[in-house]
Coordinates of C-alpha atoms and ligand atoms in Angstrom, one line a residue:
A28 CA 16.6 -21.1 2.3
V29 CA 18.6 -18.1 3.3
S30 CA 20.9 -18.3 0.3
D31 CA 17.9 -18.0 -2.0
A32 CA 16.9 -14.9 -0.2
I33 CA 20.1 -13.0 -1.0
P34 CA 20.7 -11.9 -4.6
H35 CA 23.8 -13.1 -6.3
K36 CA 26.3 -10.6 -7.5
G37 CA 25.3 -8.9 -10.7
E38 CA 21.8 -10.1 -10.5
E39 CA 19.5 -7.2 -10.2
T40 CA 16.6 -8.0 -8.0
L41 CA 13.7 -5.6 -7.3
R42 CA 11.5 -5.9 -4.3
S43 CA 7.8 -5.4 -4.4
P44 CA 6.6 -1.8 -4.2
I45 CA 4.6 -1.0 -1.1
C46 CA 1.3 0.8 -1.8
C47 CA -1.2 2.6 0.4
V48 CA -4.7 3.8 -0.3
M49 CA -5.6 7.3 0.9
G50 CA -8.4 9.8 0.5
H51 CA -11.5 11.3 2.0
V52 CA -13.9 9.1 4.0
D53 CA -16.5 7.3 2.0
T54 CA -14.7 7.7 -1.3
G55 CA -14.4 3.9 -1.5
K56 CA -10.9 3.1 -0.1
T57 CA -12.1 0.0 1.7
K58 CA -14.3 -1.1 -1.2
L59 CA -11.4 -0.7 -3.6
L60 CA -9.2 -2.9 -1.5
D61 CA -12.0 -5.4 -1.1
Y62 CA -12.5 -5.6 -4.8
I63 CA -8.9 -6.1 -5.7
R64 CA -8.5 -8.7 -3.0
G65 CA -11.8 -10.4 -3.8
T66 CA -12.7 -10.6 -0.1
H67 CA -15.3 -8.8 1.9
V68 CA -13.6 -6.9 4.7
Q69 CA -15.9 -4.0 4.6
E70 CA -19.0 -6.2 5.4
G71 CA -16.9 -7.7 8.2
E72 CA -16.2 -4.2 9.6
A73 CA -19.8 -3.4 9.4
R74 CA -20.4 -6.4 11.7
G75 CA -18.4 -4.7 14.3
I76 CA -14.9 -6.1 13.7
T77 CA -12.5 -3.5 14.8
Q78 CA -10.6 -1.6 12.2
Q79 CA -7.0 -2.7 12.1
I80 CA -4.1 -2.3 9.9
G81 CA -3.4 -5.1 7.5
A82 CA -1.4 -5.8 4.4
T83 CA -2.0 -7.8 1.3
F84 CA 0.5 -9.2 -1.1
F85 CA -0.4 -9.5 -4.7
P86 CA 2.0 -11.8 -6.7
V87 CA 2.9 -10.4 -10.1
E88 CA 1.3 -13.5 -11.8
N89 CA -2.0 -12.5 -10.2
I90 CA -1.7 -9.0 -11.6
R91 CA -0.5 -10.2 -15.0
D92 CA -3.5 -12.5 -15.2
R93 CA -5.9 -9.7 -14.3
T94 CA -4.5 -7.2 -16.7
K95 CA -4.3 -9.5 -19.7
E96 CA -6.9 -7.5 -21.6
L97 CA -4.7 -4.4 -21.4
K98 CA -2.0 -6.3 -23.5
A99 CA 0.8 -4.6 -21.7
D100 CA 4.0 -5.4 -23.6
A101 CA 6.3 -4.1 -21.0
R102 CA 7.9 -6.5 -18.6
L103 CA 6.8 -6.7 -15.1
N104 CA 9.9 -7.3 -13.2
V105 CA 8.9 -6.8 -9.6
P106 CA 7.8 -9.9 -7.6
G107 CA 4.4 -8.3 -6.8
L108 CA 2.7 -5.5 -5.0
L109 CA 2.3 -5.2 -1.3
V110 CA -0.8 -3.2 -0.4
I111 CA -1.2 -1.7 3.1
D112 CA -4.7 -1.4 4.2
T113 CA -5.0 1.8 6.2
P114 CA -8.4 3.4 5.3
G115 CA -9.3 5.9 7.9
H116 CA -6.2 5.2 9.9
E117 CA -4.7 8.4 11.0
S118 CA -1.7 6.6 12.4
F119 CA -0.6 6.2 8.8
T120 CA 0.7 9.7 9.1
N121 CA 3.2 8.4 11.6
L122 CA 4.1 5.2 9.8
R123 CA 7.5 5.8 8.6
S124 CA 10.5 3.6 8.0
H125 CA 13.9 5.1 8.9
G126 CA 12.8 8.6 8.3
S127 CA 11.1 8.1 4.9
G128 CA 7.5 7.3 4.2
L129 CA 6.6 3.6 4.5
C130 CA 4.9 3.5 1.2
D131 CA 6.6 3.7 -2.2
I132 CA 3.4 4.6 -4.0
A133 CA -0.1 5.6 -3.0
V134 CA -3.5 5.5 -4.5
L135 CA -5.4 8.8 -3.8
V136 CA -9.1 8.0 -4.1
V137 CA -11.5 10.7 -5.2
N138 CA -15.2 10.2 -5.6
I139 CA -16.1 11.3 -9.1
M140 CA -19.5 12.5 -7.8
H141 CA -18.0 14.7 -5.1
G142 CA -14.7 15.9 -6.5
L143 CA -12.0 17.1 -4.0
E144 CA -13.0 16.9 -0.3
P145 CA -11.1 18.1 2.8
Q146 CA -9.3 14.9 3.5
T147 CA -8.4 14.6 -0.2
I148 CA -6.4 17.8 0.1
E149 CA -4.9 16.6 3.4
S150 CA -3.7 13.4 1.9
L151 CA -2.4 15.2 -1.1
N152 CA -0.4 17.5 1.0
L153 CA 1.0 14.6 3.0
L154 CA 2.0 12.8 -0.2
R155 CA 3.7 15.8 -1.6
K156 CA 5.5 16.5 1.7
R157 CA 6.9 13.0 1.6
N158 CA 7.6 13.1 -2.1
T159 CA 5.6 9.9 -2.5
E160 CA 4.5 8.9 -6.0
F161 CA 0.8 8.5 -6.3
I162 CA -2.0 7.7 -8.7
V163 CA -5.5 9.3 -8.5
A164 CA -8.3 6.7 -8.6
L165 CA -11.4 8.6 -9.7
N166 CA -13.8 6.2 -8.1
K167 CA -17.6 5.4 -8.3
I168 CA -17.8 5.9 -12.0
D169 CA -20.7 3.4 -12.0
R170 CA -22.7 6.1 -10.2
L171 CA -22.7 8.2 -13.4
Y172 CA -26.4 8.3 -14.5
G173 CA -27.0 5.6 -17.1
W174 CA -23.7 3.8 -16.6
K175 CA -23.6 0.4 -18.2
T176 CA -21.7 -2.0 -16.0
Q177 CA -18.8 -3.9 -17.6
P178 CA -17.4 -6.0 -14.8
N179 CA -13.7 -5.7 -14.4
A180 CA -13.2 -4.1 -17.8
P181 CA -10.3 -1.9 -18.7
I182 CA -11.5 1.7 -18.5
R183 CA -11.2 2.6 -22.2
K184 CA -13.2 -0.4 -23.1
A185 CA -15.8 0.4 -20.5
L186 CA -16.1 4.0 -21.6
K187 CA -16.6 3.1 -25.2
Q188 CA -19.6 1.1 -24.3
Q189 CA -21.4 4.0 -22.7
S190 CA -23.9 6.3 -24.3
K191 CA -22.9 9.8 -25.5
D192 CA -24.7 11.3 -22.4
V193 CA -22.7 9.2 -20.0
Q194 CA -19.4 10.0 -21.8
N195 CA -20.2 13.7 -21.7
E196 CA -21.0 13.5 -18.0
F197 CA -17.8 11.6 -17.4
D198 CA -15.8 14.2 -19.3
R199 CA -17.5 17.1 -17.4
R200 CA -16.7 15.6 -14.0
L201 CA -13.2 14.6 -15.0
I202 CA -12.4 18.1 -16.1
E203 CA -13.9 19.4 -12.9
V204 CA -11.6 17.2 -10.8
I205 CA -8.6 18.1 -13.0
T206 CA -9.4 21.8 -12.4
Q207 CA -9.7 21.3 -8.7
L208 CA -6.4 19.5 -8.5
K209 CA -4.8 22.3 -10.6
E210 CA -6.0 24.7 -8.0
Q211 CA -4.0 22.7 -5.5
G212 CA -1.0 23.2 -7.7
L213 CA -1.1 19.7 -9.2
N214 CA -1.2 18.8 -12.9
T215 CA -3.2 15.6 -13.6
E216 CA -4.4 13.8 -16.7
L217 CA -6.2 10.6 -17.6
Y218 CA -3.4 8.1 -17.5
Y219 CA -3.7 7.0 -21.1
K220 CA -3.7 10.5 -22.4
N221 CA -0.8 11.5 -20.2
K222 CA 2.2 12.4 -22.4
D223 CA 4.1 14.0 -19.6
M224 CA 4.3 11.3 -16.9
G225 CA 6.4 12.5 -14.1
E226 CA 5.3 16.1 -14.2
T227 CA 1.7 15.3 -14.7
F228 CA 0.1 12.8 -12.3
N229 CA -2.1 10.0 -13.6
I230 CA -5.8 9.6 -13.1
V231 CA -7.4 6.2 -13.4
P232 CA -11.2 6.1 -13.3
T233 CA -12.5 3.1 -11.3
S234 CA -15.5 1.4 -9.9
A235 CA -15.0 -0.5 -6.7
I236 CA -18.3 -2.2 -7.1
S237 CA -18.2 -3.5 -10.7
G238 CA -14.4 -3.3 -11.2
E239 CA -14.1 -1.1 -14.3
G240 CA -10.6 0.4 -14.4
I241 CA -9.2 -1.9 -11.7
P242 CA -6.9 -3.7 -14.3
D243 CA -5.6 -0.3 -15.4
L244 CA -5.0 0.7 -11.8
L245 CA -3.1 -2.5 -10.9
L246 CA -1.0 -2.4 -14.0
L247 CA -0.1 1.3 -13.7
L248 CA 0.9 0.8 -10.0
I249 CA 3.4 -1.8 -11.0
Q250 CA 4.6 -0.2 -14.2
W251 CA 5.0 3.2 -12.7
S252 CA 6.8 1.9 -9.6
Q253 CA 9.3 -0.1 -11.6
K254 CA 9.8 2.7 -14.1
T255 CA 10.5 5.5 -11.6
M256 CA 11.9 3.8 -8.5
V257 CA 14.4 1.3 -9.7
E258 CA 16.9 2.4 -7.1
K259 CA 14.5 2.6 -4.2
L260 CA 13.1 -0.8 -5.2
T261 CA 16.4 -2.5 -5.6
F262 CA 16.6 -5.3 -3.0
R263 CA 19.3 -4.7 -0.4
N264 CA 20.2 -7.1 2.3
V265 CA 19.7 -4.5 5.0
V266 CA 16.7 -4.9 7.2
Q267 CA 14.3 -2.0 7.0
C268 CA 11.2 -2.9 8.9
T269 CA 8.2 -1.0 10.4
V270 CA 5.9 -2.0 13.2
L271 CA 2.3 -1.7 12.0
E272 CA 0.5 -3.1 15.0
V273 CA 1.0 -4.7 18.4
K274 CA -1.6 -7.2 19.3
V275 CA -2.5 -10.5 21.0
T276 CA -2.8 -13.3 18.5
K277 CA -4.6 -16.4 19.8
G278 CA -2.0 -19.1 20.6
H279 CA 1.0 -16.8 20.1
G280 CA 0.7 -14.3 22.9
T281 CA 1.5 -10.7 22.0
T282 CA 2.7 -10.4 18.4
I283 CA 3.7 -7.6 16.1
D284 CA 2.5 -7.1 12.6
V285 CA 5.3 -5.5 10.6
V286 CA 6.1 -4.5 7.1
L287 CA 9.5 -5.6 6.0
V288 CA 10.4 -2.9 3.5
N289 CA 13.9 -4.3 2.7
G290 CA 16.3 -7.0 3.7
V291 CA 15.6 -10.5 5.0
L292 CA 14.3 -11.6 8.4
H293 CA 15.1 -15.1 9.9
E294 CA 13.6 -17.1 12.6
G295 CA 16.0 -16.7 15.6
D296 CA 17.2 -13.3 14.6
Q297 CA 18.1 -11.0 17.5
I298 CA 16.0 -7.9 17.2
V299 CA 15.9 -4.5 18.9
F300 CA 13.1 -1.9 19.0
C301 CA 12.3 1.1 21.1
S302 CA 9.8 1.2 23.9
L303 CA 8.7 3.6 26.7
Q304 CA 11.0 1.4 28.9
G305 CA 14.0 1.9 26.7
P306 CA 15.4 -0.4 24.0
I307 CA 14.0 -4.0 24.0
V308 CA 16.3 -6.8 22.8
T309 CA 14.6 -10.0 22.0
T310 CA 14.6 -12.9 19.5
I311 CA 12.2 -13.7 16.6
R312 CA 10.5 -16.9 17.7
A313 CA 8.4 -17.4 14.6
L314 CA 7.8 -15.6 11.3
L315 CA 4.2 -16.0 10.2
T316 CA 2.3 -14.9 7.1
P317 CA -1.2 -15.6 6.1
H318 CA -1.9 -17.5 2.9
P319 CA -1.7 -15.4 -0.3
M320 CA -4.6 -13.1 -1.1
Q321 CA -5.6 -13.0 2.6
E322 CA -5.1 -10.2 4.9
L323 CA -3.0 -10.3 8.1
R324 CA -6.1 -9.7 10.1
V325 CA -8.0 -12.6 8.7
K326 CA -8.1 -15.3 11.3
G327 CA -6.9 -18.8 10.5
T328 CA -3.8 -20.8 10.2
Y329 CA -0.5 -19.1 9.4
L330 CA 2.4 -20.2 7.3
H331 CA 5.7 -20.5 9.2
H332 CA 8.9 -19.3 7.5
K333 CA 12.6 -19.9 8.2
A334 CA 13.4 -16.6 6.4
I335 CA 11.4 -14.0 4.7
K336 CA 12.6 -11.5 2.1
A337 CA 11.2 -8.0 1.6
A338 CA 8.8 -6.6 0.8
Q339 CA 6.2 -8.5 2.9
G340 CA 3.7 -8.0 5.7
I341 CA 4.7 -10.4 8.5
K342 CA 3.5 -11.4 11.9
I343 CA 6.3 -11.9 14.4
T344 CA 6.1 -13.8 17.6
G345 CA 8.5 -13.6 20.5
Q346 CA 9.0 -12.4 24.0
G347 CA 8.6 -8.8 25.1
L348 CA 6.8 -7.7 21.9
E349 CA 4.0 -6.1 24.0
H350 CA 6.4 -3.2 24.5
A351 CA 6.7 -2.4 20.8
I352 CA 5.2 0.8 19.5
A353 CA 3.4 1.0 16.1
G354 CA 5.1 3.2 13.6
T355 CA 8.6 2.6 14.9
S356 CA 11.4 0.5 13.3
L357 CA 12.6 -2.9 14.1
Y358 CA 16.4 -3.5 14.0
V359 CA 18.2 -6.7 13.5
V360 CA 21.5 -7.4 15.3
R361 CA 23.9 -9.2 13.0
R362 CA 27.1 -10.9 14.0
D363 CA 29.4 -7.9 13.4
D364 CA 27.0 -5.3 14.9
D365 CA 27.6 -3.5 18.2
L366 CA 24.4 -4.1 20.2
E367 CA 24.8 -0.8 22.0
E368 CA 24.8 1.0 18.7
V369 CA 21.8 -0.8 17.5
K370 CA 20.0 0.0 20.7
E371 CA 20.8 3.7 20.3
S372 CA 19.5 3.7 16.7
A373 CA 16.3 2.1 17.9
M374 CA 15.8 4.7 20.6
Q375 CA 16.2 7.5 18.0
D376 CA 12.7 6.4 17.0
M377 CA 11.4 7.4 20.4
K378 CA 11.8 11.1 19.4
S379 CA 9.2 10.8 16.7
V380 CA 7.0 8.9 19.1
T381 CA 7.3 11.5 21.8
S382 CA 6.6 14.3 19.3
R383 CA 3.5 12.4 18.2
I384 CA 2.3 12.2 21.8
D385 CA 3.0 15.9 22.3
R386 CA 0.9 16.8 19.3
S387 CA -2.1 14.8 20.2
Ligands
GDP411 P1 -13.9 4.5 2.7 O1 -14.5 5.3 3.8 O2 -13.2 5.4 1.7 O3 -13.2 3.3 3.0 O4 -15.2 4.1 1.8 P2 -15.9 2.7 1.7 O5 -15.1 1.7 0.9 O6 -16.4 2.3 3.0 O7 -17.2 3.1 0.8 C1 -18.2 4.0 1.2 C2 -19.5 3.7 0.5 O8 -19.4 3.9 -0.9 C3 -19.9 2.2 0.7 O9 -21.3 2.2 0.8 C4 -19.5 1.5 -0.6 O10 -20.3 0.4 -0.9 C5 -19.7 2.7 -1.6 N1 -18.7 2.6 -2.7 C6 -17.4 2.5 -2.7 N2 -16.9 2.4 -3.9 C7 -17.9 2.5 -4.7 C8 -18.0 2.5 -6.2 O11 -17.0 2.4 -6.9 N3 -19.3 2.6 -6.7 C9 -20.4 2.7 -5.9 N4 -21.6 2.8 -6.5 N5 -20.3 2.7 -4.6 C10 -19.1 2.6 -4.0

């Protein structure tokens, strides 16, 4: 019900942080997402399914369960984590929500065997330009020669089980990456040795194949977000919503996949977005989400909602959605709003779209 969706006075409610995965090609971004979802998107892509943008919501219970071994005593007080699946998607650069980055926190994936690569540096610069928090996932640790697999183990436990040679090799490569990042002007440290969180960015070693370090990564994403972004993550009843993708969905016509960053959307809401033909005013016919732990792009039945509270990835059906443009914002017209003003706000987004077209 709508009343449930709106926090009562004095009741502090945080929304889920929104997380993106970035980094150089082949560092394991897709595999990492696959592993934490427990699905096999990458194999699907290999079979020729087109690369699309999706989002996966991880309820906090799921994360708590998977990080039990880490015995985190701190409270997890966000509802979960919304992970945007954008590997290799350049349009991420343009995915913004009301002038700020769409993502609250990012995972910058670095291949421990390769160190920094050109797109690592590009991603890094983008994150710094946006002032986006991020965690470095030092991936493919299972590729270290002689690595003993410890499926889904916390990283410290996994490292303790390794031979001296493997530990030395790990240390050597870690220091190399820390040095390379330092050359980019960035201080980093293994997260459990980091005494200066905030100034010094965290590194979490991971394997997207056997899952070592994944519990650490999930827990740190949640803890770091709720520690450093309380204000940003405080739920507000103001709709902040970004279009990820415009596409035909069987049985629903042209739909839009959106990320609701803040606020509540309702079935029947009047919405406005920009298009090349000017502002489009339409109504939300249906609010759909996939079942938990599935991705928006996974085919199948959808759950219908009367109202949805941020942060969530949602599929919206309605008329005129074919005119929507990925990367722009969706506005909701409330009873007291002036439609013309909302239309004007929506068309402000066209400027960023036009400059994007000019640049390409
Ligand atoms: P992306 O381009 O960054 O999305 O990289 P992918 O997720 O497609 O991974 C590229 C290749 O590296 C694939 O063959 C993966 O199976 C492999 N890979 C990814 N992560 C790991 C890892 O942690 N360990 C090992 N051994 N291979 C990995």
